[in-house]
Amino acid sequence: MNSTKRHKQRKVLLMGKSGAGKSSMRSIVFSNYVAKDVRRLGATIDVEHSNIKFMGNLMLNLWDCGGQDGFVDNYLTSQRTYVFGSVAVLIFVFDIESREFAADVVSYSNIIRALSENSPSAKVFCLIHKMDLVQSRLRAQLFEERAAYIKSASEGFAETVEFFATSIWDQSLYKAWTQIIYQLIPNAGAIESLLNELAEIIDARELILYERTTCLMVTHVTRVAETSNPFIDRFERISSILKTHKQSMARHTGIPAGSANFASLQIKTGRFMFFITRLTENTNLAASIPASEQVFNSARVNIMLVRPKFAELDIAAKTRPAIQQAFAHSADSEGAPSRERERERERERKGDVFGDENGNGSYRGKGKEREVHAFGGEFED
């Protein structure tokens, strides 16, 4: 993504009553905290502003708004236009264990009214948080009841508001934030179009694009062969595993968690091959392909060749030329670029491209390397 291009800013309000867990989830998603470390975070005073670079040119202007009654009163009166003007997304967090749920919904309703007046085209997401504190057999029913009650108070947004059950202790947080961020990427359709072309050419069952810093999924392409996959939460599971892996590497190497990115990781089984590799400066690509060395080698070459095409994408969606011409259509194609293959082999000899025929990869950061052994679908610290 060209950093010289103008950033596209999106104002995001993060609101909810004090203690609902707003700052905790923000710190886990964007600041590489782990769940056990957020307990030391204090209450937010007034509004904390964060400018978060996402996907190169998308700048999230995140407003973490303190939930104490005095602050909320100011948001709704003297700061009404300032806070609720030009909002792209409102994220309202409800504490599932709140003893004043009805009062929380009244506060939410007042905020929704202010949003409707100042930013009627905004998207609204309600996160019913701390669901891990509810007995598993009661979670679905309680979530549905609370969501229905909140929806009835969503004046002007009742038909579009979206609800998520979340917890900082599982991957549900990544599922919610993935859906939220997706709404803010104007050229998601162009990215999906390129992924579809790439998936067809390399015979991938599934391609998943992740933002490198947050490990949130940007988008994915699933072909017919993979539609019966029983793990419907696999995308956010991978997000959680990637984030945990980065934090583990940071502990072992001393590199800041935000900078601890690996170059490649491979998992090979008798039924399929799965690998994750850097696609652009800001993204990683995960691919599930048939268990064939020929398909695997062809996929690696084609992904290397298509990187510049994905790097050209910026936030302002533009018409892009067809990308088939950039690909080597198969491993044994007569037109396969031997020069690029030779470069790939040279990189492997030098260690720039990680992974060997046994499925082992390595992590590299600031001159340090650590083995990452691929097995059965999980990372090993």
CSV table of C-alpha atoms in Angstrom, one decimal:
chain,number,residue,atom,x,y,z
A,1,MET,CA,0.0,0.0,0.0
A,2,ASN,CA,1.5,3.3,-1.0
A,3,SER,CA,2.1,5.3,2.1
A,4,THR,CA,2.4,8.5,0.2
A,5,LYS,CA,-1.3,8.5,-0.7
A,6,ARG,CA,-3.7,10.4,1.4
A,7,HIS,CA,-5.1,8.5,4.4
A,8,LYS,CA,-8.8,7.8,4.4
A,9,GLN,CA,-10.1,8.6,7.9
A,10,ARG,CA,-13.0,6.9,9.5
A,11,LYS,CA,-14.4,8.2,12.9
A,12,VAL,CA,-15.3,5.3,15.2
A,13,LEU,CA,-17.0,5.8,18.5
A,14,LEU,CA,-16.5,3.2,21.2
A,15,MET,CA,-19.1,3.7,23.9
A,16,GLY,CA,-20.8,1.9,26.8
A,17,LYS,CA,-21.2,2.2,30.6
A,18,SER,CA,-18.1,2.4,32.8
A,19,GLY,CA,-16.6,-1.1,33.4
A,20,ALA,CA,-18.3,-2.7,30.4
A,21,GLY,CA,-14.9,-3.7,28.9
A,22,LYS,CA,-14.4,-1.1,26.1
A,23,SER,CA,-10.8,-0.3,26.8
A,24,SER,CA,-9.9,-3.9,27.4
A,25,MET,CA,-11.1,-5.0,24.0
A,26,ARG,CA,-9.5,-2.0,22.3
A,27,SER,CA,-6.2,-2.9,23.9
A,28,ILE,CA,-6.4,-6.6,22.9
A,29,VAL,CA,-7.3,-5.9,19.3
A,30,PHE,CA,-5.1,-2.9,18.6
A,31,SER,CA,-2.4,-2.7,21.3
A,32,ASN,CA,-1.3,-6.4,21.5
A,33,TYR,CA,-2.4,-6.9,25.1
A,34,VAL,CA,-3.3,-10.4,26.3
A,35,ALA,CA,-6.5,-11.0,28.2
A,36,LYS,CA,-4.9,-11.5,31.6
A,37,ASP,CA,-3.0,-8.2,31.3
A,38,VAL,CA,-6.0,-5.9,30.8
A,39,ARG,CA,-7.0,-6.1,34.5
A,40,ARG,CA,-4.5,-3.3,35.3
A,41,LEU,CA,-6.1,-0.9,32.9
A,42,GLY,CA,-7.9,2.0,34.6
A,43,ALA,CA,-11.2,3.7,33.8
A,44,THR,CA,-11.2,5.9,30.7
A,45,ILE,CA,-11.4,9.6,31.6
A,46,ASP,CA,-13.5,11.7,29.1
A,47,VAL,CA,-12.4,10.6,25.6
A,48,GLU,CA,-9.2,8.9,24.6
A,49,HIS,CA,-8.4,9.5,20.9
A,50,SER,CA,-6.4,6.9,18.9
A,51,ASN,CA,-5.3,7.1,15.3
A,52,ILE,CA,-4.9,3.6,14.1
A,53,LYS,CA,-3.4,2.8,10.7
A,54,PHE,CA,-5.1,-0.2,9.1
A,55,MET,CA,-4.5,-1.7,5.6
A,56,GLY,CA,-2.1,1.0,4.6
A,57,ASN,CA,-4.2,4.1,3.9
A,58,LEU,CA,-7.2,3.5,6.2
A,59,MET,CA,-6.9,5.6,9.3
A,60,LEU,CA,-9.3,4.6,12.1
A,61,ASN,CA,-9.9,7.7,14.3
A,62,LEU,CA,-11.0,5.7,17.4
A,63,TRP,CA,-12.8,7.6,20.2
A,64,ASP,CA,-12.8,5.6,23.4
A,65,CYS,CA,-15.5,7.4,25.4
A,66,GLY,CA,-15.6,7.2,29.2
A,67,GLY,CA,-18.8,5.7,30.4
A,68,GLN,CA,-19.3,7.5,33.7
A,69,ASP,CA,-22.7,9.3,33.9
A,70,GLY,CA,-21.1,12.8,34.0
A,71,PHE,CA,-19.1,12.2,30.8
A,72,VAL,CA,-22.1,10.8,29.0
A,73,ASP,CA,-24.2,13.8,30.0
A,74,ASN,CA,-21.5,16.1,28.4
A,75,TYR,CA,-21.5,14.0,25.2
A,76,LEU,CA,-25.3,14.5,24.9
A,77,THR,CA,-25.4,18.2,25.7
A,78,SER,CA,-22.4,20.6,25.3
A,79,GLN,CA,-20.4,18.2,23.2
A,80,ARG,CA,-23.3,16.7,21.2
A,81,THR,CA,-22.2,17.9,17.7
A,82,TYR,CA,-18.5,17.5,18.4
A,83,VAL,CA,-18.8,13.9,19.5
A,84,PHE,CA,-21.6,12.6,17.2
A,85,GLY,CA,-20.7,14.5,14.1
A,86,SER,CA,-19.1,12.7,11.0
A,87,VAL,CA,-19.3,9.3,12.7
A,88,ALA,CA,-18.7,6.2,10.4
A,89,VAL,CA,-19.3,3.6,13.1
A,90,LEU,CA,-20.7,3.4,16.6
A,91,ILE,CA,-19.7,0.5,18.7
A,92,PHE,CA,-21.7,0.2,21.9
A,93,VAL,CA,-20.6,-2.3,24.6
A,94,PHE,CA,-23.1,-3.8,27.0
A,95,ASP,CA,-22.0,-5.7,30.1
A,96,ILE,CA,-24.0,-8.9,30.2
A,97,GLU,CA,-23.9,-9.0,34.0
A,98,SER,CA,-24.9,-5.4,34.5
A,99,ARG,CA,-27.5,-5.0,37.3
A,100,GLU,CA,-28.8,-1.9,35.7
A,101,PHE,CA,-29.4,-3.2,32.2
A,102,ALA,CA,-32.6,-1.2,31.7
A,103,ALA,CA,-30.7,2.0,32.6
A,104,ASP,CA,-27.9,1.0,30.2
A,105,VAL,CA,-30.4,0.7,27.4
A,106,VAL,CA,-31.9,4.1,28.2
A,107,SER,CA,-28.4,5.6,28.0
A,108,TYR,CA,-27.9,3.8,24.7
A,109,SER,CA,-31.2,5.1,23.3
A,110,ASN,CA,-30.2,8.7,24.1
A,111,ILE,CA,-26.9,8.1,22.3
A,112,ILE,CA,-28.6,6.6,19.3
A,113,ARG,CA,-30.9,9.6,19.1
A,114,ALA,CA,-27.9,12.0,19.1
A,115,LEU,CA,-26.2,9.8,16.4
A,116,SER,CA,-29.3,9.8,14.2
A,117,GLU,CA,-29.4,13.6,14.3
A,118,ASN,CA,-25.7,14.1,13.5
A,119,SER,CA,-24.6,11.0,11.6
A,120,PRO,CA,-27.7,9.3,10.2
A,121,SER,CA,-25.7,7.1,7.8
A,122,ALA,CA,-23.4,5.6,10.5
A,123,LYS,CA,-23.2,1.9,11.1
A,124,VAL,CA,-24.2,0.7,14.6
A,125,PHE,CA,-22.8,-2.4,16.3
A,126,CYS,CA,-23.8,-3.6,19.7
A,127,LEU,CA,-21.4,-6.0,21.6
A,128,ILE,CA,-23.0,-7.9,24.4
A,129,HIS,CA,-19.8,-8.5,26.3
A,130,LYS,CA,-18.4,-10.8,29.0
A,131,MET,CA,-20.4,-13.7,27.8
A,132,ASP,CA,-17.9,-16.1,29.4
A,133,LEU,CA,-19.5,-15.2,32.7
A,134,VAL,CA,-22.8,-16.8,31.7
A,135,GLN,CA,-23.4,-20.5,31.9
A,136,SER,CA,-22.9,-22.0,28.5
A,137,ARG,CA,-26.4,-23.5,28.3
A,138,LEU,CA,-28.0,-20.1,28.9
A,139,ARG,CA,-25.8,-18.0,26.6
A,140,ALA,CA,-27.8,-18.2,23.4
A,141,GLN,CA,-31.1,-17.5,25.0
A,142,LEU,CA,-29.9,-14.6,27.1
A,143,PHE,CA,-28.1,-13.1,24.1
A,144,GLU,CA,-31.2,-13.2,22.0
A,145,GLU,CA,-33.4,-11.7,24.7
A,146,ARG,CA,-30.9,-8.8,25.3
A,147,ALA,CA,-30.4,-8.2,21.6
A,148,ALA,CA,-34.2,-8.0,21.0
A,149,TYR,CA,-34.6,-5.5,23.8
A,150,ILE,CA,-31.7,-3.3,22.6
A,151,LYS,CA,-33.0,-3.4,19.1
A,152,SER,CA,-36.4,-2.0,20.2
A,153,ALA,CA,-34.5,1.0,21.5
A,154,SER,CA,-32.4,1.6,18.4
A,155,GLU,CA,-34.5,4.4,16.9
A,156,GLY,CA,-33.6,5.0,13.3
A,157,PHE,CA,-31.1,2.1,13.3
A,158,ALA,CA,-33.4,-0.9,14.2
A,159,GLU,CA,-33.2,-2.4,10.8
A,160,THR,CA,-29.4,-2.2,10.4
A,161,VAL,CA,-27.9,-2.6,13.9
A,162,GLU,CA,-25.8,-5.7,14.3
A,163,PHE,CA,-25.2,-7.7,17.5
A,164,PHE,CA,-22.3,-9.8,18.7
A,165,ALA,CA,-21.8,-11.9,21.8
A,166,THR,CA,-18.2,-11.3,22.9
A,167,SER,CA,-15.6,-12.2,25.4
A,168,ILE,CA,-11.9,-11.3,25.8
A,169,TRP,CA,-11.2,-14.9,26.6
A,170,ASP,CA,-12.0,-16.5,23.2
A,171,GLN,CA,-12.1,-15.7,19.5
A,172,SER,CA,-15.5,-14.1,19.6
A,173,LEU,CA,-13.8,-10.7,20.0
A,174,TYR,CA,-12.0,-11.1,16.7
A,175,LYS,CA,-15.3,-12.2,14.9
A,176,ALA,CA,-17.0,-9.0,16.0
A,177,TRP,CA,-14.2,-6.6,15.2
A,178,THR,CA,-13.6,-8.3,11.8
A,179,GLN,CA,-17.2,-7.5,10.8
A,180,ILE,CA,-16.8,-4.0,12.1
A,181,ILE,CA,-13.6,-3.2,10.2
A,182,TYR,CA,-14.9,-4.8,7.0
A,183,GLN,CA,-17.6,-2.1,6.9
A,184,LEU,CA,-14.9,0.5,6.8
A,185,ILE,CA,-12.9,-0.8,3.9
A,186,PRO,CA,-14.4,0.8,0.7
A,187,ASN,CA,-12.4,-1.4,-1.7
A,188,ALA,CA,-13.2,-4.8,-0.1
A,189,GLY,CA,-15.0,-5.8,-3.3
A,190,ALA,CA,-11.9,-5.2,-5.4
A,191,ILE,CA,-9.7,-7.2,-3.0
A,192,GLU,CA,-12.2,-10.1,-3.1
A,193,SER,CA,-12.2,-10.0,-6.9
A,194,LEU,CA,-8.4,-10.3,-7.0
A,195,LEU,CA,-8.5,-13.1,-4.4
A,196,ASN,CA,-11.1,-15.0,-6.5
A,197,GLU,CA,-8.9,-14.9,-9.5
A,198,LEU,CA,-5.9,-16.0,-7.5
A,199,ALA,CA,-7.8,-18.8,-5.9
A,200,GLU,CA,-8.9,-20.2,-9.2
A,201,ILE,CA,-5.5,-20.0,-10.7
A,202,ILE,CA,-3.6,-21.7,-7.8
A,203,ASP,CA,-6.5,-24.2,-7.2
A,204,ALA,CA,-6.9,-23.0,-3.6
A,205,ARG,CA,-9.8,-24.3,-1.6
A,206,GLU,CA,-9.8,-21.1,0.5
A,207,LEU,CA,-7.8,-17.9,0.7
A,208,ILE,CA,-8.0,-15.6,3.8
A,209,LEU,CA,-6.5,-12.2,4.0
A,210,TYR,CA,-5.3,-10.9,7.4
A,211,GLU,CA,-4.1,-7.5,8.4
A,212,ARG,CA,-0.6,-8.0,9.8
A,213,THR,CA,-0.6,-5.8,12.9
A,214,THR,CA,-4.0,-6.6,14.4
A,215,CYS,CA,-4.3,-10.1,12.8
A,216,LEU,CA,-8.0,-9.3,12.0
A,217,MET,CA,-9.4,-10.9,8.8
A,218,VAL,CA,-9.9,-8.4,6.0
A,219,THR,CA,-11.9,-10.8,3.7
A,220,HIS,CA,-11.8,-14.3,2.4
A,221,VAL,CA,-12.7,-16.4,-0.6
A,222,THR,CA,-14.1,-19.9,-0.1
A,223,ARG,CA,-14.5,-22.2,-3.1
A,224,VAL,CA,-17.0,-25.1,-3.3
A,225,ALA,CA,-14.5,-27.7,-2.1
A,226,GLU,CA,-14.3,-26.0,1.3
A,227,THR,CA,-17.9,-24.9,1.9
A,228,SER,CA,-18.6,-28.1,3.9
A,229,ASN,CA,-15.8,-27.2,6.4
A,230,PRO,CA,-17.5,-27.8,9.9
A,231,PHE,CA,-15.3,-25.2,11.6
A,232,ILE,CA,-17.4,-22.1,10.9
A,233,ASP,CA,-15.3,-20.0,13.3
A,234,ARG,CA,-12.0,-20.9,11.7
A,235,PHE,CA,-11.3,-17.4,10.5
A,236,GLU,CA,-11.4,-15.8,14.0
A,237,ARG,CA,-9.6,-18.9,15.4
A,238,ILE,CA,-6.7,-18.2,13.1
A,239,SER,CA,-6.8,-14.6,14.1
A,240,SER,CA,-6.5,-15.6,17.8
A,241,ILE,CA,-3.7,-18.1,17.1
A,242,LEU,CA,-1.7,-15.6,15.0
A,243,LYS,CA,-2.0,-12.9,17.7
A,244,THR,CA,-1.0,-15.4,20.4
A,245,HIS,CA,1.9,-16.5,18.3
A,246,LYS,CA,3.1,-12.9,17.8
A,247,GLN,CA,2.9,-12.4,21.6
A,248,SER,CA,4.8,-15.6,22.2
A,249,MET,CA,7.5,-14.6,19.7
A,250,ALA,CA,7.8,-11.2,21.3
A,251,ARG,CA,8.4,-12.8,24.7
A,252,HIS,CA,11.1,-15.1,23.4
A,253,THR,CA,12.9,-12.6,21.2
A,254,GLY,CA,12.5,-9.3,22.9
A,255,ILE,CA,10.9,-7.8,19.8
A,256,PRO,CA,7.8,-5.6,20.4
A,257,ALA,CA,4.6,-7.6,19.8
A,258,GLY,CA,3.5,-5.1,17.2
A,259,SER,CA,6.7,-5.8,15.1
A,260,ALA,CA,6.9,-9.6,15.6
A,261,ASN,CA,5.7,-10.7,12.2
A,262,PHE,CA,6.8,-14.0,10.6
A,263,ALA,CA,7.6,-14.4,6.9
A,264,SER,CA,5.9,-17.8,6.3
A,265,LEU,CA,4.4,-20.8,8.1
A,266,GLN,CA,3.4,-24.1,6.6
A,267,ILE,CA,1.2,-27.0,7.7
A,268,LYS,CA,1.3,-30.2,5.6
A,269,THR,CA,-1.1,-33.1,6.1
A,270,GLY,CA,-2.2,-36.1,4.0
A,271,ARG,CA,-5.5,-34.4,3.1
A,272,PHE,CA,-4.5,-30.7,2.6
A,273,MET,CA,-1.8,-28.2,2.8
A,274,PHE,CA,-2.1,-24.9,4.7
A,275,PHE,CA,0.3,-22.0,4.7
A,276,ILE,CA,0.4,-18.4,5.8
A,277,THR,CA,2.8,-15.9,4.0
A,278,ARG,CA,3.3,-12.2,3.7
A,279,LEU,CA,1.4,-10.8,0.8
A,280,THR,CA,2.0,-7.0,1.2
A,281,GLU,CA,3.6,-4.7,3.7
A,282,ASN,CA,0.2,-4.6,5.6
A,283,THR,CA,-1.3,-8.1,5.0
A,284,ASN,CA,-0.7,-11.8,5.4
A,285,LEU,CA,-2.4,-14.4,3.1
A,286,ALA,CA,-3.6,-17.8,4.4
A,287,ALA,CA,-4.2,-20.5,1.8
A,288,SER,CA,-5.7,-24.0,2.0
A,289,ILE,CA,-4.8,-26.1,-1.0
A,290,PRO,CA,-4.8,-29.7,-2.1
A,291,ALA,CA,-2.1,-32.0,-0.7
A,292,SER,CA,0.1,-31.8,-3.7
A,293,GLU,CA,3.7,-30.6,-3.8
A,294,GLN,CA,3.2,-29.4,-7.4
A,295,VAL,CA,0.2,-27.3,-6.4
A,296,PHE,CA,2.0,-26.0,-3.4
A,297,ASN,CA,5.1,-24.9,-5.4
A,298,SER,CA,3.0,-23.3,-8.1
A,299,ALA,CA,1.0,-21.4,-5.4
A,300,ARG,CA,4.1,-20.0,-3.8
A,301,VAL,CA,5.4,-18.7,-7.2
A,302,ASN,CA,2.0,-17.2,-8.2
A,303,ILE,CA,1.6,-15.5,-4.8
A,304,MET,CA,5.0,-14.0,-5.1
A,305,LEU,CA,4.1,-12.7,-8.6
A,306,VAL,CA,0.8,-11.2,-7.6
A,307,ARG,CA,2.1,-9.2,-4.6
A,308,PRO,CA,2.6,-6.0,-6.6
A,309,LYS,CA,-1.0,-6.1,-7.8
A,310,PHE,CA,-2.3,-6.3,-4.2
A,311,ALA,CA,0.1,-3.6,-3.1
A,312,GLU,CA,-1.3,-1.3,-5.7
A,313,LEU,CA,-4.7,-1.4,-4.0
A,314,ASP,CA,-5.5,1.7,-2.0
A,315,ILE,CA,-8.6,2.7,0.0
A,316,ALA,CA,-10.2,4.6,-3.0
A,317,ALA,CA,-11.5,1.8,-5.0
A,318,LYS,CA,-10.3,1.9,-8.6
A,319,THR,CA,-10.7,-0.2,-11.7
A,320,ARG,CA,-7.7,-2.6,-11.9
A,321,PRO,CA,-6.5,-4.5,-15.0
A,322,ALA,CA,-7.0,-8.2,-15.1
A,323,ILE,CA,-4.3,-10.0,-13.2
A,324,GLN,CA,-4.1,-13.3,-15.0
A,325,GLN,CA,-1.2,-12.1,-17.0
A,326,ALA,CA,0.9,-11.8,-13.8
A,327,PHE,CA,0.5,-15.4,-12.9
A,328,ALA,CA,2.3,-18.6,-13.8
A,329,HIS,CA,-0.8,-20.7,-14.5
A,330,SER,CA,0.6,-24.0,-13.3
A,331,ALA,CA,3.8,-25.5,-12.0
A,332,ASP,CA,4.6,-27.2,-15.3
A,333,SER,CA,3.4,-24.4,-17.6
A,334,GLU,CA,5.8,-23.7,-20.5
A,335,GLY,CA,5.4,-20.0,-19.9
A,336,ALA,CA,6.3,-20.2,-16.2
A,337,PRO,CA,8.9,-17.5,-15.5
A,338,SER,CA,12.1,-19.4,-14.9
A,339,ARG,CA,13.8,-16.2,-13.7
A,340,GLU,CA,11.3,-15.7,-10.9
A,341,ARG,CA,11.6,-19.4,-9.9
A,342,GLU,CA,15.3,-19.0,-9.8
A,343,ARG,CA,14.9,-15.9,-7.6
A,344,GLU,CA,12.6,-17.9,-5.3
A,345,ARG,CA,15.1,-20.7,-5.0
A,346,GLU,CA,17.8,-18.2,-4.2
A,347,ARG,CA,15.7,-16.6,-1.5
A,348,GLU,CA,15.2,-20.0,0.0
A,349,ARG,CA,18.9,-20.7,0.1
A,350,LYS,CA,19.5,-17.3,1.8
A,351,GLY,CA,16.6,-17.8,4.2
A,352,ASP,CA,14.4,-15.0,2.9
A,353,VAL,CA,11.6,-17.5,2.1
A,354,PHE,CA,11.0,-19.8,5.0
A,355,GLY,CA,10.0,-23.4,5.0
A,356,ASP,CA,11.5,-26.7,3.8
A,357,GLU,CA,10.2,-29.9,2.3
A,358,ASN,CA,9.4,-31.3,5.8
A,359,GLY,CA,6.9,-28.5,6.5
A,360,ASN,CA,9.1,-26.6,8.9
A,361,GLY,CA,9.3,-22.8,8.8
A,362,SER,CA,11.2,-20.2,10.8
A,363,TYR,CA,10.4,-16.9,12.4
A,364,ARG,CA,12.7,-14.0,11.7
A,365,GLY,CA,12.9,-10.6,13.3
A,366,LYS,CA,15.8,-8.2,13.6
A,367,GLY,CA,18.4,-10.8,13.0
A,368,LYS,CA,16.9,-13.5,15.2
A,369,GLU,CA,15.3,-16.7,14.0
A,370,ARG,CA,13.2,-19.2,15.9
A,371,GLU,CA,11.9,-22.5,14.5
A,372,VAL,CA,8.2,-22.8,14.0
A,373,HIS,CA,7.3,-26.5,13.5
A,374,ALA,CA,4.1,-27.1,11.5
A,375,PHE,CA,1.9,-29.9,12.6
A,376,GLY,CA,-1.8,-30.9,12.5
A,377,GLY,CA,-3.1,-27.3,12.4
A,378,GLU,CA,-1.6,-25.5,15.4
A,379,PHE,CA,1.5,-23.4,16.2
A,380,GLU,CA,4.1,-24.4,18.6
A,381,ASP,CA,5.8,-21.8,20.8
